[in-house]
mmCIF file with all atom_site columns, C-alpha atoms in Angstrom:
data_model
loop_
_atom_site.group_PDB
_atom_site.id
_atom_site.type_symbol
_atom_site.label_atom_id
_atom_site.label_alt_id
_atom_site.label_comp_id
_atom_site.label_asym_id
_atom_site.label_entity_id
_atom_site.label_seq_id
_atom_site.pdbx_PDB_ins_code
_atom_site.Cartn_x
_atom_site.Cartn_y
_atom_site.Cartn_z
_atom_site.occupancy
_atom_site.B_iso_or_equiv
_atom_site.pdbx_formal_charge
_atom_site.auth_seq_id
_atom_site.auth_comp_id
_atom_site.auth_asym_id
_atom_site.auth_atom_id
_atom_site.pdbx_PDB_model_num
ATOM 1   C CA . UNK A 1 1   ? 0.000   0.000  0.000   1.00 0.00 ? 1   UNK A CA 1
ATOM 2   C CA . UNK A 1 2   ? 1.329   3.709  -0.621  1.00 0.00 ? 2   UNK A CA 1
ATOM 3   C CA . UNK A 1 3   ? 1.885   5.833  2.033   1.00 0.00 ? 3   UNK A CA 1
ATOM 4   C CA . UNK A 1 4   ? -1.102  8.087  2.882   1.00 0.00 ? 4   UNK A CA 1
ATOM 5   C CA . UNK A 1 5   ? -1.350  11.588 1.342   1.00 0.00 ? 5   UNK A CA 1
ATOM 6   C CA . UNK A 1 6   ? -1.270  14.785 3.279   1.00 0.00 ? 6   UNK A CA 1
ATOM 7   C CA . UNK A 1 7   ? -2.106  18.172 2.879   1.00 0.00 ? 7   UNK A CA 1
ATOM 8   C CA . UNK A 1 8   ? -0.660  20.122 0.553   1.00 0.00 ? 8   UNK A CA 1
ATOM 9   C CA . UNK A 1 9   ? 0.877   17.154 -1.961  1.00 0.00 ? 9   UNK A CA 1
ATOM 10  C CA . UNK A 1 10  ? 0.006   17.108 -5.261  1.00 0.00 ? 10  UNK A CA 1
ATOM 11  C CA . UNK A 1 11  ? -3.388  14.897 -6.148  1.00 0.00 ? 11  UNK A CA 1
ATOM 12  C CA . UNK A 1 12  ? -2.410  12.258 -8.478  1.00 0.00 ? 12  UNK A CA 1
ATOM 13  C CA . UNK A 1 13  ? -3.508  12.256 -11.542 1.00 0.00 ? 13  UNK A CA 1
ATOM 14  C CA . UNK A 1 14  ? -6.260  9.285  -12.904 1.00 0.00 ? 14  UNK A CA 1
ATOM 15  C CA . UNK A 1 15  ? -7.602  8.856  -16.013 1.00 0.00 ? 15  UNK A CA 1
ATOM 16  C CA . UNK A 1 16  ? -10.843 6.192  -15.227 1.00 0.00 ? 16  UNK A CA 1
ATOM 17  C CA . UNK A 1 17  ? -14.335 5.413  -17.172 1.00 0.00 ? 17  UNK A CA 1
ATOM 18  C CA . UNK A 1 18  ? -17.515 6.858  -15.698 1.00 0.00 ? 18  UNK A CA 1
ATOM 19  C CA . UNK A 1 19  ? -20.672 5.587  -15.571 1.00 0.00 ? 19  UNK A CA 1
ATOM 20  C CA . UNK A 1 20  ? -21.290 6.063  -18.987 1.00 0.00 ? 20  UNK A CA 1
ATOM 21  C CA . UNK A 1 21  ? -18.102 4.547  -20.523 1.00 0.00 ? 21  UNK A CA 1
ATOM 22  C CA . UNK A 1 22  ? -16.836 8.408  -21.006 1.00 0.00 ? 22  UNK A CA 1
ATOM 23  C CA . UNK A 1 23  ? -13.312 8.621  -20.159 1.00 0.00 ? 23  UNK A CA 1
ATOM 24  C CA . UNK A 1 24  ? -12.531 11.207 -17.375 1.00 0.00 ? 24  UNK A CA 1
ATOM 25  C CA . UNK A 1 25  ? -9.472  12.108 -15.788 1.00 0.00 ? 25  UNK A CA 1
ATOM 26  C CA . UNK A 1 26  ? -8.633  14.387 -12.849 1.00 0.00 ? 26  UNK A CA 1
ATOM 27  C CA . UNK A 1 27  ? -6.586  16.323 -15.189 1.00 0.00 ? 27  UNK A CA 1
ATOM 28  C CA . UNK A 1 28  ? -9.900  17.756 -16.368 1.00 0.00 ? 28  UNK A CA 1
ATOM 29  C CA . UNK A 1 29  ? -10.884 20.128 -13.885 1.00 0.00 ? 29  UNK A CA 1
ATOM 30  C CA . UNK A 1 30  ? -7.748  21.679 -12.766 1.00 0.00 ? 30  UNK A CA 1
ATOM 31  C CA . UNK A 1 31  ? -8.918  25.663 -12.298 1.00 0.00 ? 31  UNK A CA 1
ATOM 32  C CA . UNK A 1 32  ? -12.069 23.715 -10.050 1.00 0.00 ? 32  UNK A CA 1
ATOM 33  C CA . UNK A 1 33  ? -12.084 22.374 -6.289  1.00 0.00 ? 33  UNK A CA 1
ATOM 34  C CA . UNK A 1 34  ? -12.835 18.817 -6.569  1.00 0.00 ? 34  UNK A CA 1
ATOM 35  C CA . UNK A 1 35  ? -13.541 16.429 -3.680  1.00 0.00 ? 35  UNK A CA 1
ATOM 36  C CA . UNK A 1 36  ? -13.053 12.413 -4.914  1.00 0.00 ? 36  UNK A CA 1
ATOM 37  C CA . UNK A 1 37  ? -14.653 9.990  -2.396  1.00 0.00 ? 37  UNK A CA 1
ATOM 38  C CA . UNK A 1 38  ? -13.614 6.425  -2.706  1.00 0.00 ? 38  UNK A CA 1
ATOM 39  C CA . UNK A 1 39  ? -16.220 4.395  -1.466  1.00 0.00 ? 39  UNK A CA 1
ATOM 40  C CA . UNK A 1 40  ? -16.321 0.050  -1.165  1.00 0.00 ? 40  UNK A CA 1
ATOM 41  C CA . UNK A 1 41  ? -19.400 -0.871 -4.142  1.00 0.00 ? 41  UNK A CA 1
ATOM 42  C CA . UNK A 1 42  ? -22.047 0.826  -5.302  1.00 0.00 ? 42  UNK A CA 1
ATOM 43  C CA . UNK A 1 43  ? -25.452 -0.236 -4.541  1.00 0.00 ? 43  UNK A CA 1
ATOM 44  C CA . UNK A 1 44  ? -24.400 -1.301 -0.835  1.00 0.00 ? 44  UNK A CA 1
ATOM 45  C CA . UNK A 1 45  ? -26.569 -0.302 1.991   1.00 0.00 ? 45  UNK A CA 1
ATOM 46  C CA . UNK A 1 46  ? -23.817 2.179  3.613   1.00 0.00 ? 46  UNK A CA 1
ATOM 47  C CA . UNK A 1 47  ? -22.414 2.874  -0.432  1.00 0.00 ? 47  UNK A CA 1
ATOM 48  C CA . UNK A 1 48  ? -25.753 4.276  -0.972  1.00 0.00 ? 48  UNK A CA 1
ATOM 49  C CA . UNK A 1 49  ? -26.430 6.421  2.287   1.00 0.00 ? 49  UNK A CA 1
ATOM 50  C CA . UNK A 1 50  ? -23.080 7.794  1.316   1.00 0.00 ? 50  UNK A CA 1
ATOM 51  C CA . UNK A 1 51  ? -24.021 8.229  -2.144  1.00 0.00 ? 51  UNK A CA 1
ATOM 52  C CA . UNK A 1 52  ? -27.492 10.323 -1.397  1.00 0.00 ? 52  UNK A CA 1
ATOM 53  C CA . UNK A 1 53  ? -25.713 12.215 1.227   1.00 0.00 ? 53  UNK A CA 1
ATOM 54  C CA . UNK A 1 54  ? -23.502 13.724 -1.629  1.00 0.00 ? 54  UNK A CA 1
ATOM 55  C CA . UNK A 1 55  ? -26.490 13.762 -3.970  1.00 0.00 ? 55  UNK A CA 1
ATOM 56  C CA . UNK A 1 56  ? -28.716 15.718 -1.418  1.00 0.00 ? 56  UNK A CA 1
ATOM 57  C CA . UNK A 1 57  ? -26.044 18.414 -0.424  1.00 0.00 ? 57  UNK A CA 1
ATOM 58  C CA . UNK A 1 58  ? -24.736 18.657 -3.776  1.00 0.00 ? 58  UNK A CA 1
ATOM 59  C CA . UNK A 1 59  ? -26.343 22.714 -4.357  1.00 0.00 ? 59  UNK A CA 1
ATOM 60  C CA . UNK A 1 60  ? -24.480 23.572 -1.572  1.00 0.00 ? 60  UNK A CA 1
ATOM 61  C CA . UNK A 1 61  ? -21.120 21.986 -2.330  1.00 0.00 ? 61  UNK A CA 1
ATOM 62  C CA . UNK A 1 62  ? -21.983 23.508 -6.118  1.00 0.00 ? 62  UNK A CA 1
ATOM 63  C CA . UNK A 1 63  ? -22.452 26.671 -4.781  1.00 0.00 ? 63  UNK A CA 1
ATOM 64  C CA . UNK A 1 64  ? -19.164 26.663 -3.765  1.00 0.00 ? 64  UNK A CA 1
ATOM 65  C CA . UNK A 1 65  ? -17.307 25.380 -6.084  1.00 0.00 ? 65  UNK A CA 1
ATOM 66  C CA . UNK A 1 66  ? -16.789 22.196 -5.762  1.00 0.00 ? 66  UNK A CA 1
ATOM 67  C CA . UNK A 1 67  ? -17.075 18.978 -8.022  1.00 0.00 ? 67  UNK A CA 1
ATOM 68  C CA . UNK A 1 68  ? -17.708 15.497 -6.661  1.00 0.00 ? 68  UNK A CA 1
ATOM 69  C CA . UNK A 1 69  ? -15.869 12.238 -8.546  1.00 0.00 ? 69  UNK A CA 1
ATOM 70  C CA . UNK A 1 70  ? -17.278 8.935  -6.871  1.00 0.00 ? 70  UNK A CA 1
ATOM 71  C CA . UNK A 1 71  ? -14.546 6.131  -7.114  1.00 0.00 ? 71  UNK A CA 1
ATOM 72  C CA . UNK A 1 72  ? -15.559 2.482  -6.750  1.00 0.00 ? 72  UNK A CA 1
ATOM 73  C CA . UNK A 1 73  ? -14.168 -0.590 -8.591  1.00 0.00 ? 73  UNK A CA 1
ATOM 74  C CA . UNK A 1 74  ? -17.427 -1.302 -10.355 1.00 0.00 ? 74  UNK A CA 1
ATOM 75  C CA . UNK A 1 75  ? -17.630 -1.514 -13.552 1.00 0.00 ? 75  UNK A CA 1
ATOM 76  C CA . UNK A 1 76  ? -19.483 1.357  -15.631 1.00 0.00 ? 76  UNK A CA 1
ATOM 77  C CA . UNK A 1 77  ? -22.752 -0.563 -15.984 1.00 0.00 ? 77  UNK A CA 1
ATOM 78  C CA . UNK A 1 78  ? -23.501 -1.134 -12.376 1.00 0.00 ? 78  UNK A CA 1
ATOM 79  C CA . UNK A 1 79  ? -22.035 2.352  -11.530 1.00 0.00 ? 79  UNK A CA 1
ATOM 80  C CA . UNK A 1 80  ? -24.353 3.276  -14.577 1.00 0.00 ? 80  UNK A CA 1
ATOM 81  C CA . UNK A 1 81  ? -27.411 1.334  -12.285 1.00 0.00 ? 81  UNK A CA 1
ATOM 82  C CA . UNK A 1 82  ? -26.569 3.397  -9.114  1.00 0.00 ? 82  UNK A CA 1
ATOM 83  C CA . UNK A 1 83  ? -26.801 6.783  -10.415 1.00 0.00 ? 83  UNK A CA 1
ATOM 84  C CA . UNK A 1 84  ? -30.347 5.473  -11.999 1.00 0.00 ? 84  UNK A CA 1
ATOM 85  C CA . UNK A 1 85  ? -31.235 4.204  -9.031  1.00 0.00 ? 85  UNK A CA 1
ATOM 86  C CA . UNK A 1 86  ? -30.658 6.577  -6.304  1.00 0.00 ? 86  UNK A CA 1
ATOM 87  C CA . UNK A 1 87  ? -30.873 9.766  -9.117  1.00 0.00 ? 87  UNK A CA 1
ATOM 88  C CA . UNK A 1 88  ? -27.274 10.231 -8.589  1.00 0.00 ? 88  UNK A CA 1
ATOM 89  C CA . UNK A 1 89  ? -26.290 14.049 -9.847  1.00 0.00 ? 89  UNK A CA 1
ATOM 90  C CA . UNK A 1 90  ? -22.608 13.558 -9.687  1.00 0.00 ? 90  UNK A CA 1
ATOM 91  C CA . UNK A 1 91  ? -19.815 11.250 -11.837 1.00 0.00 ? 91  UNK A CA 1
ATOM 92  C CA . UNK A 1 92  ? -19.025 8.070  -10.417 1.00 0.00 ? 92  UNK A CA 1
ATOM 93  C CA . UNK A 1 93  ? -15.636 6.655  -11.963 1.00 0.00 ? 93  UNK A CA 1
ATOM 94  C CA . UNK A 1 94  ? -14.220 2.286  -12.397 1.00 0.00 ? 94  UNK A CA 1
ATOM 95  C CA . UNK A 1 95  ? -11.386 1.502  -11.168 1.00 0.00 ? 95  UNK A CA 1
ATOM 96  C CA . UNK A 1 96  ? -11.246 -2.037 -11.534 1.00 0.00 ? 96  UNK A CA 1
ATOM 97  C CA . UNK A 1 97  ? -7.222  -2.280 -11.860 1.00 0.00 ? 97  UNK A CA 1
ATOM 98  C CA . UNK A 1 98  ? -7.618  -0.317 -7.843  1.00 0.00 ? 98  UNK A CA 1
ATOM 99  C CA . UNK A 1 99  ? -5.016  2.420  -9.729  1.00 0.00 ? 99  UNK A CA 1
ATOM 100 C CA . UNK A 1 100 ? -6.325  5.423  -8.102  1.00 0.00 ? 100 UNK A CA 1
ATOM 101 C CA . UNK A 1 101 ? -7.013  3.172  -4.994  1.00 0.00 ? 101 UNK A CA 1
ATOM 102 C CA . UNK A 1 102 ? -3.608  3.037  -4.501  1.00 0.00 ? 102 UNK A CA 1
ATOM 103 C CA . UNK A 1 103 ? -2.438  6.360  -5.666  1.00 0.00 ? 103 UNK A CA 1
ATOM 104 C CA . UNK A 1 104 ? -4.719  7.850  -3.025  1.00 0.00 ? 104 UNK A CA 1
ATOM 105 C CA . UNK A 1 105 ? -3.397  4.574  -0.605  1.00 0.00 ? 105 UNK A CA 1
ATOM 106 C CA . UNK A 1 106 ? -7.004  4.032  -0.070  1.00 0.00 ? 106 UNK A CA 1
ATOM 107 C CA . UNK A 1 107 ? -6.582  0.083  -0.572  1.00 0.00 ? 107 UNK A CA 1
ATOM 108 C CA . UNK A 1 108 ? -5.032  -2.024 2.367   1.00 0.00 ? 108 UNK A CA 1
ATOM 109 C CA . UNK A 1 109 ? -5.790  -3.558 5.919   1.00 0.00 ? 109 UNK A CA 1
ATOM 110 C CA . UNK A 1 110 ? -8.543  -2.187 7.488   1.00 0.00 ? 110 UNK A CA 1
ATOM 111 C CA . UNK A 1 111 ? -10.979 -3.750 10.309  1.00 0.00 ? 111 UNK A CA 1
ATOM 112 C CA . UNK A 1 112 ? -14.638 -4.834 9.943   1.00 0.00 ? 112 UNK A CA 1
ATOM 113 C CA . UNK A 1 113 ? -16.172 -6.540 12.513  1.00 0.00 ? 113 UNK A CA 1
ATOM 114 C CA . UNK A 1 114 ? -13.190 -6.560 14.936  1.00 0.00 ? 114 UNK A CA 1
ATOM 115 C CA . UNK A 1 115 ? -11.406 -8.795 11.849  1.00 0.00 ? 115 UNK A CA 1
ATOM 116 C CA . UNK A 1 116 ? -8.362  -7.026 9.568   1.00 0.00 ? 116 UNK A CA 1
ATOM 117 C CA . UNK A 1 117 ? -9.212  -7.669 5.966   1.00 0.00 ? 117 UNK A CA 1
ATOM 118 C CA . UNK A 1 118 ? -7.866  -6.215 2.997   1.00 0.00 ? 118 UNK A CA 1
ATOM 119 C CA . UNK A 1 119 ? -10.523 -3.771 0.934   1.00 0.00 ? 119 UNK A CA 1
ATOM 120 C CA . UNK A 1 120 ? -11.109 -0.275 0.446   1.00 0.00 ? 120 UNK A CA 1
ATOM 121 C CA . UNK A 1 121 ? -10.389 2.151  3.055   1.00 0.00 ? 121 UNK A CA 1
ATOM 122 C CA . UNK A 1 122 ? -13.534 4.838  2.680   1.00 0.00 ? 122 UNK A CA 1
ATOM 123 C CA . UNK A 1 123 ? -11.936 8.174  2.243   1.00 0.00 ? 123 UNK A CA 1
ATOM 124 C CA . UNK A 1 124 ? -11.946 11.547 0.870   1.00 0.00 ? 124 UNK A CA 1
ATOM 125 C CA . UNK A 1 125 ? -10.313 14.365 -0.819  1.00 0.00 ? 125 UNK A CA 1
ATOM 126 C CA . UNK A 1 126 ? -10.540 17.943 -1.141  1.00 0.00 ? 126 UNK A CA 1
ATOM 127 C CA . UNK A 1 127 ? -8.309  19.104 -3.934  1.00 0.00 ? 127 UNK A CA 1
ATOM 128 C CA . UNK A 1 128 ? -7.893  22.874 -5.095  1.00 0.00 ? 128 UNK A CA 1
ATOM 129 C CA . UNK A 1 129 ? -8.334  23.977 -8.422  1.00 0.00 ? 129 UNK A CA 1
ATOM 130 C CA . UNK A 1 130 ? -3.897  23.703 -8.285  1.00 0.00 ? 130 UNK A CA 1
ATOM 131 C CA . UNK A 1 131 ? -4.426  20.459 -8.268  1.00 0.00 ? 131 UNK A CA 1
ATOM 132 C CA . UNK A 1 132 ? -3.193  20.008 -4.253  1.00 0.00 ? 132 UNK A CA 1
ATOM 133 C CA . UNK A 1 133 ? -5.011  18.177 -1.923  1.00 0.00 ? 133 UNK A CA 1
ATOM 134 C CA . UNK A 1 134 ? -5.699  20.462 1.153   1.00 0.00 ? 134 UNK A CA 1
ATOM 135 C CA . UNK A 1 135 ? -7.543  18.000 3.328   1.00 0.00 ? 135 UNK A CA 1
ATOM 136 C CA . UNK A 1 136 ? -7.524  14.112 2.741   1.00 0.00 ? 136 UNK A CA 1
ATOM 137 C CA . UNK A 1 137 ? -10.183 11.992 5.001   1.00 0.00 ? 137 UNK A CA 1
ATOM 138 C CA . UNK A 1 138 ? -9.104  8.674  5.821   1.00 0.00 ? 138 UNK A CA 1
ATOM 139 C CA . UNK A 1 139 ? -11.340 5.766  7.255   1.00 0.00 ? 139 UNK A CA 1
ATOM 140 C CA . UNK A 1 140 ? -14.701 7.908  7.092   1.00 0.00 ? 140 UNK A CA 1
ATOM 141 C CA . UNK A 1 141 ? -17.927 6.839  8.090   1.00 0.00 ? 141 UNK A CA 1
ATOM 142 C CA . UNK A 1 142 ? -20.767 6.808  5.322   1.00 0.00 ? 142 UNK A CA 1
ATOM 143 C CA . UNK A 1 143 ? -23.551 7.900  7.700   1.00 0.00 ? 143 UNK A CA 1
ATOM 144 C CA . UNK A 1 144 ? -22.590 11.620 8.450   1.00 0.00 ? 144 UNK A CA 1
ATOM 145 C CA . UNK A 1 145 ? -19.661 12.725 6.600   1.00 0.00 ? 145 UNK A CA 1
ATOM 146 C CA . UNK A 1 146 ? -21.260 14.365 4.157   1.00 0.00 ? 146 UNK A CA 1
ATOM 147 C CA . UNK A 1 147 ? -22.363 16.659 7.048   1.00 0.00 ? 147 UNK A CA 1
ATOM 148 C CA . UNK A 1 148 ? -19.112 16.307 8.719   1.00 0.00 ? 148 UNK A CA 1
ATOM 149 C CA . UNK A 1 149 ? -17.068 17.417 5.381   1.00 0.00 ? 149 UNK A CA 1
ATOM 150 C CA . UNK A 1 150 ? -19.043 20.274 4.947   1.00 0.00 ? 150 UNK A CA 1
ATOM 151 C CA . UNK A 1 151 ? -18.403 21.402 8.364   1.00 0.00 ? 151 UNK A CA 1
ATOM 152 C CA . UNK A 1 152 ? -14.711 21.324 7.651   1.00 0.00 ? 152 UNK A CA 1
ATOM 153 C CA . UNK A 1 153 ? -15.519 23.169 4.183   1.00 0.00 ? 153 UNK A CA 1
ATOM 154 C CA . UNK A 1 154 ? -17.192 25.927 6.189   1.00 0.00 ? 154 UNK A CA 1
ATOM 155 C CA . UNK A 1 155 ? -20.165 25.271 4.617   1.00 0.00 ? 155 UNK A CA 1
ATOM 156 C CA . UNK A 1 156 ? -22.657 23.788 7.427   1.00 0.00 ? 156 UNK A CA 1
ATOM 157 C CA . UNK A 1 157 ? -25.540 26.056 8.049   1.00 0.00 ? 157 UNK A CA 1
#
């Protein structure tokens, strides 16, 4: 596993296929604050409660500039099925390979259910429209961070 990011390192780059096969890469909006979430699978109870969180407070994260990237390892055509499902208004991005996983060391050990087993680590990124990540979220809960992030963002009401 890579070692985690910090503040203020560069966000590495990632070139993955969205929900609807389009190819999108990080690259593509530098000059725009961008928080990535990598998340376990799509259409999971705690996935989804994640999911609609973002969905539901996406105005306000809009509003101020941000841009929210979903990464899963899916595949396009169930990531296709959770946006259509749960009326998803943000991209969700494959990563089947787990390339961005580990560029963002969000694939390793982590517990569940007092056991260590090897999956996704739920986390977060804020990146600025540099392209630097000023505050990376590791081992988030899905119920609540929505709320929780956009404390940190200065944006609860």
């Amino acid at each position: 596993m890579s070692a985690r990011l910090e503040a203020g390192s560069p966000a590495p780059d990632f070139t993955l296929l969205d929900q609807d096969g389009k190819t999108v890469s990080l690259s593509d909006y530098r000059g725009k604050k961008v928080i990535v979430y990598f998340y376990p699978e799509a259409l999971t109870e705690a996935c989804q409660k994640q999911a609609c969180d973002f969905r539901d407070n996406l105005g306000s994260l809009a509003s101020a500039g941000y841009v929210v990237l979903g990464v899963s390892r899916d595949d396009p055509a169930k990531l296709a099925e959770a946006v259509a499902t749960d009326g998803l208004n943000f991209t969700l991005l494959s990563d089947p390979d787990r390339t961005a996983h580990e560029a963002y060391a969000t694939w390793g050990e982590k517990s569940m259910y007092g056991k260590t087993v090897v999956g996704v680590i739920r986390s977060t990124f804020v990146i600025d429209e540099n392209g630097v990540i000023t505050l990376p979220l590791y081992n988030v809960k899905a119920t609540g961070h929505v709320a929780s992030l956009r404390k940190k963002l200065g944006l609860a009401a």
